[in-house]
mmCIF file of C-alpha atoms and ligand atoms in Angstrom:
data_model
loop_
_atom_site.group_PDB
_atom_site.id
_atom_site.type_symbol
_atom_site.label_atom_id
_atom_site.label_comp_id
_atom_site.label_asym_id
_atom_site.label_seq_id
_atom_site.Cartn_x
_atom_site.Cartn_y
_atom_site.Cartn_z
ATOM 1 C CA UNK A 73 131.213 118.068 112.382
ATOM 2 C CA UNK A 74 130.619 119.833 109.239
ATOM 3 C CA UNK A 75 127.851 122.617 110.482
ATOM 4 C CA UNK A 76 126.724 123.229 106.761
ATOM 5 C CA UNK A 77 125.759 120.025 106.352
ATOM 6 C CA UNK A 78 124.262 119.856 109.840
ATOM 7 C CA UNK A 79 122.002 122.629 108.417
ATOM 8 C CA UNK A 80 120.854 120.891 105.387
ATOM 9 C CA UNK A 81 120.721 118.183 107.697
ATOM 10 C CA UNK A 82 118.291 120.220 109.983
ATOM 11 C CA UNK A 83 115.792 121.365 106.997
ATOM 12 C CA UNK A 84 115.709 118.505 105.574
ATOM 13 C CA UNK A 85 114.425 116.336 108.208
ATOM 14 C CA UNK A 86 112.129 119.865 109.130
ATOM 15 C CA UNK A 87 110.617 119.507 105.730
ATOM 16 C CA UNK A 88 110.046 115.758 105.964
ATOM 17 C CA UNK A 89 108.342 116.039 109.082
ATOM 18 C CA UNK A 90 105.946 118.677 107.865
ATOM 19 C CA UNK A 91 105.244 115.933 104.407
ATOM 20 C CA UNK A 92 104.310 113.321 106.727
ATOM 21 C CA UNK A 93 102.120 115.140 108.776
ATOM 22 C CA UNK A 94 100.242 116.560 105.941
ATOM 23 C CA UNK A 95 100.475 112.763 103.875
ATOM 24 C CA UNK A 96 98.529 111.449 107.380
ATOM 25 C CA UNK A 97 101.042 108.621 108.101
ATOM 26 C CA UNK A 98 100.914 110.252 111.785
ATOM 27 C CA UNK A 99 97.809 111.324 113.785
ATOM 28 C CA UNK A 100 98.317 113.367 116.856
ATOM 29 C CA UNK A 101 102.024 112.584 117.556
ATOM 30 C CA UNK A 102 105.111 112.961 114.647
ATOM 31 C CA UNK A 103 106.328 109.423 114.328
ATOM 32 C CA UNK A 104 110.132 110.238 114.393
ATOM 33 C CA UNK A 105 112.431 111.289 111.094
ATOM 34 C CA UNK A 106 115.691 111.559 111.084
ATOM 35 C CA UNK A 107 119.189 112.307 109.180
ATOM 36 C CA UNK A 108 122.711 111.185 109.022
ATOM 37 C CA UNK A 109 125.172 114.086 109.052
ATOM 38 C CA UNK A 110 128.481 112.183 109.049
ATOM 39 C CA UNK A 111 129.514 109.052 110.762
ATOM 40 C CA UNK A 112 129.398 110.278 113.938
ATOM 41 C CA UNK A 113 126.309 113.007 114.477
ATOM 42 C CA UNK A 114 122.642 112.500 113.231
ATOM 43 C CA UNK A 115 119.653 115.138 113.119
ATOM 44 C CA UNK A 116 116.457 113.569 114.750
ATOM 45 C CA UNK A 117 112.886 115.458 115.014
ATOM 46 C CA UNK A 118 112.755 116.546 118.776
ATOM 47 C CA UNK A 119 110.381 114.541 121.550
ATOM 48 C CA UNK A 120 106.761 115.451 121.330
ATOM 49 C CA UNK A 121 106.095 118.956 119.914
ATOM 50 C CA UNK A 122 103.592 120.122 118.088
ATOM 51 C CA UNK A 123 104.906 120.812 114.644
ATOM 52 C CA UNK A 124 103.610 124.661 114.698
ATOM 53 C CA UNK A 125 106.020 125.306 117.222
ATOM 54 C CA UNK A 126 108.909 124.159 115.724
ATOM 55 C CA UNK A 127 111.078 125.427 112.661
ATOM 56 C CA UNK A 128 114.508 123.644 110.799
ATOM 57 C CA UNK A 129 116.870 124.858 113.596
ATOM 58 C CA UNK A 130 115.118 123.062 116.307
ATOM 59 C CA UNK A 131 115.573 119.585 114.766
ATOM 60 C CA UNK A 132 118.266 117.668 117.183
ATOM 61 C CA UNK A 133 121.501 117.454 116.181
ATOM 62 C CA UNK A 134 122.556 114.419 118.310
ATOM 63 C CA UNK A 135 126.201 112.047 118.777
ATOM 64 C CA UNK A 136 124.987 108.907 117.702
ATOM 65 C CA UNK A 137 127.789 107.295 119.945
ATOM 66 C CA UNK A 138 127.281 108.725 123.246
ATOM 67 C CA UNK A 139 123.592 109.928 122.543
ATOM 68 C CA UNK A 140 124.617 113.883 123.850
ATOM 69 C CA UNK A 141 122.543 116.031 121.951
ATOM 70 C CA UNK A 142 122.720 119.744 121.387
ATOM 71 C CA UNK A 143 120.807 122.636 122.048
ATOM 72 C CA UNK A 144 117.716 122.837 124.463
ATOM 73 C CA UNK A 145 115.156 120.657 122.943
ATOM 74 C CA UNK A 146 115.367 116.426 124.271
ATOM 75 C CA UNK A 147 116.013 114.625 121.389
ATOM 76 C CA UNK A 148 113.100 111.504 120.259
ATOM 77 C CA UNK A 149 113.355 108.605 122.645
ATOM 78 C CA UNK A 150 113.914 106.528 119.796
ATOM 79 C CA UNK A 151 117.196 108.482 119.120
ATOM 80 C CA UNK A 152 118.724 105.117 120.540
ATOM 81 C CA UNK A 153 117.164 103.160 117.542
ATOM 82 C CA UNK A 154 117.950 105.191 115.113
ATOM 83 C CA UNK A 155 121.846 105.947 116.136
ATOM 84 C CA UNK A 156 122.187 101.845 115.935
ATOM 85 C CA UNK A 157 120.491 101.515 112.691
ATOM 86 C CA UNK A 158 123.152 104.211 111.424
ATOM 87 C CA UNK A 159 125.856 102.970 113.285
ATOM 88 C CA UNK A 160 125.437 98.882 111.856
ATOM 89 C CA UNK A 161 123.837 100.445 108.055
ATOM 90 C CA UNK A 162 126.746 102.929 106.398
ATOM 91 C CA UNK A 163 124.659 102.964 103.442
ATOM 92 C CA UNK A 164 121.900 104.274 105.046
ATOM 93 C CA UNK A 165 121.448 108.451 105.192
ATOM 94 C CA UNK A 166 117.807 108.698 106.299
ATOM 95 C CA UNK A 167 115.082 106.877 108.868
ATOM 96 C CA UNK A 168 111.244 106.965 109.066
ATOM 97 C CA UNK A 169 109.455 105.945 111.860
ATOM 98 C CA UNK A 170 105.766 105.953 112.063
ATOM 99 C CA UNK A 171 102.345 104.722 114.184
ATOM 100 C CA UNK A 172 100.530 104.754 110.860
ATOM 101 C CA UNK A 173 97.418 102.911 110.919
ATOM 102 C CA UNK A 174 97.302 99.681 108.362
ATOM 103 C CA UNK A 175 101.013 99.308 109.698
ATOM 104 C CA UNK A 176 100.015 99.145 113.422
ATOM 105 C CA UNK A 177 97.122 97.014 112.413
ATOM 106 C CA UNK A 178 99.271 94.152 110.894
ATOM 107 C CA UNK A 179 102.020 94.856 113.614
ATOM 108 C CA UNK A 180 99.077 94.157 116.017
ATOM 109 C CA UNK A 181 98.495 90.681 114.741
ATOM 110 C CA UNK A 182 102.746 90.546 114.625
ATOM 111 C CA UNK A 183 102.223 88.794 110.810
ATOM 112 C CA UNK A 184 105.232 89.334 108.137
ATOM 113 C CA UNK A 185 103.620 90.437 105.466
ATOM 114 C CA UNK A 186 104.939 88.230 102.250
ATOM 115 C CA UNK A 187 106.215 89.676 98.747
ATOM 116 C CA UNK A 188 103.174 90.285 97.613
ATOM 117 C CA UNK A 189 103.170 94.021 95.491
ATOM 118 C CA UNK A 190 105.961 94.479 92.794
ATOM 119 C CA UNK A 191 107.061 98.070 94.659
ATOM 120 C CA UNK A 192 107.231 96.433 98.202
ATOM 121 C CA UNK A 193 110.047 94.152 96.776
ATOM 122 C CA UNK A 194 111.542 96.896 94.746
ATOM 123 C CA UNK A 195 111.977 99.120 97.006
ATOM 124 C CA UNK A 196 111.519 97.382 100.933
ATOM 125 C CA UNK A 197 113.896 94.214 99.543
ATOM 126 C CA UNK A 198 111.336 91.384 100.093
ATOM 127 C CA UNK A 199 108.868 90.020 102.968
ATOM 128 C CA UNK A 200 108.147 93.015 105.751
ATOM 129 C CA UNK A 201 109.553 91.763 109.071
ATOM 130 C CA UNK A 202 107.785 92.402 112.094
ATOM 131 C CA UNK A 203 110.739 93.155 114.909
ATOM 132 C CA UNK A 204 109.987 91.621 118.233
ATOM 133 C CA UNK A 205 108.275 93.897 120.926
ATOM 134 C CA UNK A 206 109.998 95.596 123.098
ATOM 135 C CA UNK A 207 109.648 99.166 125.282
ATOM 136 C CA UNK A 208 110.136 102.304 123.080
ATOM 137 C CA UNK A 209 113.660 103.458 123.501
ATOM 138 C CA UNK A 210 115.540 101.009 124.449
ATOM 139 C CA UNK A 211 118.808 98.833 122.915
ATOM 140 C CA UNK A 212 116.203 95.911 123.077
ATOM 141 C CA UNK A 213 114.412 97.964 120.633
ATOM 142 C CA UNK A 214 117.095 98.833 118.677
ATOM 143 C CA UNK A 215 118.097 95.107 118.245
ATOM 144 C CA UNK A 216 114.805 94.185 117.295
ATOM 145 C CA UNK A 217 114.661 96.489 114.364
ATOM 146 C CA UNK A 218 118.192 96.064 113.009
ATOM 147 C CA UNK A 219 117.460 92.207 112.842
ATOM 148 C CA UNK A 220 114.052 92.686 110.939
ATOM 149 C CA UNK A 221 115.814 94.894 108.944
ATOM 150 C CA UNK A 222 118.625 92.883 107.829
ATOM 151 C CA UNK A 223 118.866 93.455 104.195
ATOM 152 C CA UNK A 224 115.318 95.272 104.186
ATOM 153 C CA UNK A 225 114.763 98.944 103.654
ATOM 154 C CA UNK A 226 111.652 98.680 105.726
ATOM 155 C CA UNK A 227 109.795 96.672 109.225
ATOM 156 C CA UNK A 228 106.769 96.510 111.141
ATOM 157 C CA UNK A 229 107.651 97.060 114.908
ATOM 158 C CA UNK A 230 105.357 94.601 117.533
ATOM 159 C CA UNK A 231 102.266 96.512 118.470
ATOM 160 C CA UNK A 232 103.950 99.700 117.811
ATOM 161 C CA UNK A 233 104.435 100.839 114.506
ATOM 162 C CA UNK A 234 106.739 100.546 111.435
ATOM 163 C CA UNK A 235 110.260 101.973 110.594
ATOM 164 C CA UNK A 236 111.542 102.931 107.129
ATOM 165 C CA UNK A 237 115.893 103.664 106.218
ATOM 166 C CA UNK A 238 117.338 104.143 103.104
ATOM 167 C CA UNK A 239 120.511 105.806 101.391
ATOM 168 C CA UNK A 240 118.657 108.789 101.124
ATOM 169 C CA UNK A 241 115.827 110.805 103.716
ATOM 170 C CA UNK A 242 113.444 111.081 100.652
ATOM 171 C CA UNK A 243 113.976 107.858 99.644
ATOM 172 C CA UNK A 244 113.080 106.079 103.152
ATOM 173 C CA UNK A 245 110.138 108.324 103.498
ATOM 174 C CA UNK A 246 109.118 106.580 100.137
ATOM 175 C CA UNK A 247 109.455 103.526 101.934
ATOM 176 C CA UNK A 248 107.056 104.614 104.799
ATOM 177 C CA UNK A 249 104.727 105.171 101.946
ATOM 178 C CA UNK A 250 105.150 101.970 100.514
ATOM 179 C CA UNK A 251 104.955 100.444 103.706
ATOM 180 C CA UNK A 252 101.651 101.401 104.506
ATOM 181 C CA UNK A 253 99.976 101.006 101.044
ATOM 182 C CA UNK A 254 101.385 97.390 101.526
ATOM 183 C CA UNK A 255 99.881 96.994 104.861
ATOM 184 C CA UNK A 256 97.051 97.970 103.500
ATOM 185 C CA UNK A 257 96.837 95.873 100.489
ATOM 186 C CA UNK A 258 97.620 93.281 102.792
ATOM 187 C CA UNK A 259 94.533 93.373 105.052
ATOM 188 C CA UNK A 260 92.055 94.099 102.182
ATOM 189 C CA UNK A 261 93.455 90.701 100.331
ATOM 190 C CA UNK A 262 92.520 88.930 103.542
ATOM 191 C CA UNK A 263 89.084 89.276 102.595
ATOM 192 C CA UNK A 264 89.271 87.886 99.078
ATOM 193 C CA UNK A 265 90.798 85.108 100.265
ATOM 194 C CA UNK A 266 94.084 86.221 101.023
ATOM 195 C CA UNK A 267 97.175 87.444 98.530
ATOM 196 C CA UNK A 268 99.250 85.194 95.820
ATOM 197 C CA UNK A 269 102.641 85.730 96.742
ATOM 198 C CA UNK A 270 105.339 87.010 94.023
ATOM 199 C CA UNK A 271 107.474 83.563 93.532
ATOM 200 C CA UNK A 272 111.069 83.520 94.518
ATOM 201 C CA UNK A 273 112.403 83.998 91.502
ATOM 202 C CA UNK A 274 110.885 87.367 90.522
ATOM 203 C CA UNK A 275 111.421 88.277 94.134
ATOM 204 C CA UNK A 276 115.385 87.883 93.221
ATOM 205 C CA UNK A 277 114.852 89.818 89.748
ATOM 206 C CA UNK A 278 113.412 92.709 91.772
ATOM 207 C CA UNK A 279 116.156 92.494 94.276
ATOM 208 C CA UNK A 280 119.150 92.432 91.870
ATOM 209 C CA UNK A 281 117.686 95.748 90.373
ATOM 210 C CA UNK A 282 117.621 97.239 93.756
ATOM 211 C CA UNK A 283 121.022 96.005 94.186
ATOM 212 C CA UNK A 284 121.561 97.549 90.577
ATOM 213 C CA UNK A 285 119.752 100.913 91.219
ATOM 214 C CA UNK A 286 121.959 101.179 94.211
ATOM 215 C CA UNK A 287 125.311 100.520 92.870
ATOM 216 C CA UNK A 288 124.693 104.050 90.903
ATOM 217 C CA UNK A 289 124.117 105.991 94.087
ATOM 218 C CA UNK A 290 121.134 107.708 92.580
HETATM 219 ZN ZN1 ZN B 333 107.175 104.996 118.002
#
């Protein structure tokens, strides 16, 4: 492992964590955040601390293929989820995962939320998924996510939360963002007699420019 990039690794997903605590996508607890380093190690934020304690060097540097991690702080439980997500999505560098309120509300009612706003397509890929429930932490987890997932940038989770990847950390925690606004967009159009979906032909226009905007590794 390359420890320089481990460190950029490390203060990256540090300042991350500290942007969505102060953007209130998490109340109480972190959410989880984490970065590729290479194909074989990730940095993940560590199980339940409160972020005043911590500083860049304590984020987990972890082997995504035996799940060791290293130094004295456990890694998140859903280390397992993210490892996979890295493992089965080379293009992706960077994972948000959040409890964040409109999310979990819509992940309550387990409802895929349709193409319905022009940056939810653009940058999520289409419909939000909702992945199947299943207890925090686990491969059954895992699975769940990577299939709602499958050529998505973003997912609700079943009565849990939502989860966010892209090529780059910044970019995914735009996602979680996006997420969210959509989730709330979402239940507000509910009550004006529910949202017109984008058809399924601008739906493709927006996807071949994400396809597009990707191919130049911005
Ligand atoms: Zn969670």
């Amino acid at each position: 492992m390359n420890r320089e990039k481990a460190k950029l690794a490390q203060a990256e997903v540090y300042k991350t964590a500290l942007d969505m605590y102060s953007s209130g996508l998490v109340s109480g607890t972190w959410g989880n955040i984490s970065a590729r380093i290479d194909e074989t190690f990730m940095v993940i934020t560590p199980s339940g601390m409160a972020y005043e304690s911590l500083s860049p060097d304590l984020m987990v540097v972890v082997n995504m293929d035996t799940l060791k991690y290293e130094g004295s702080l456990k890694p998140s439980i859903e280390a397992i989820v993210h490892a996979d997500i890295y493992k089965n999505r080379p293009e992706v560098n960077g994972i948000v995962h959040t409890h964040s309120t409109y999310a979990l509300t819509v992940a309550t009612a387990r409802k895929e939320i349709p193409p319905i706003c022009e940056d939810q397509v653009q940058i999520l890929g289409g419909s939000i998924r909702v992945a199947d429930y299943a207890m925090p932490g686990t491969k059954e987890m895992a699975l769940a996510c990577l299939k709602a997932l499958d050529g998505r940038q973003g997912a609700l989770i079943a009565n849990h939360g939502a989860i966010s990847c892209d090529v780059s950390l910044a970019k995914a925690f735009i996602g979680s963002q996006i997420i969210e606004k959509t989730a709330m967009v979402y239940i507000n159009s509910m009550a004006i007699g529910g949202p017109v979906e984008i058809s399924q032909k601008d739906v493709a226009f927006f996807s071949d420019f994400f396809r597009n905007k990707y191919g130049q590794k911005t």
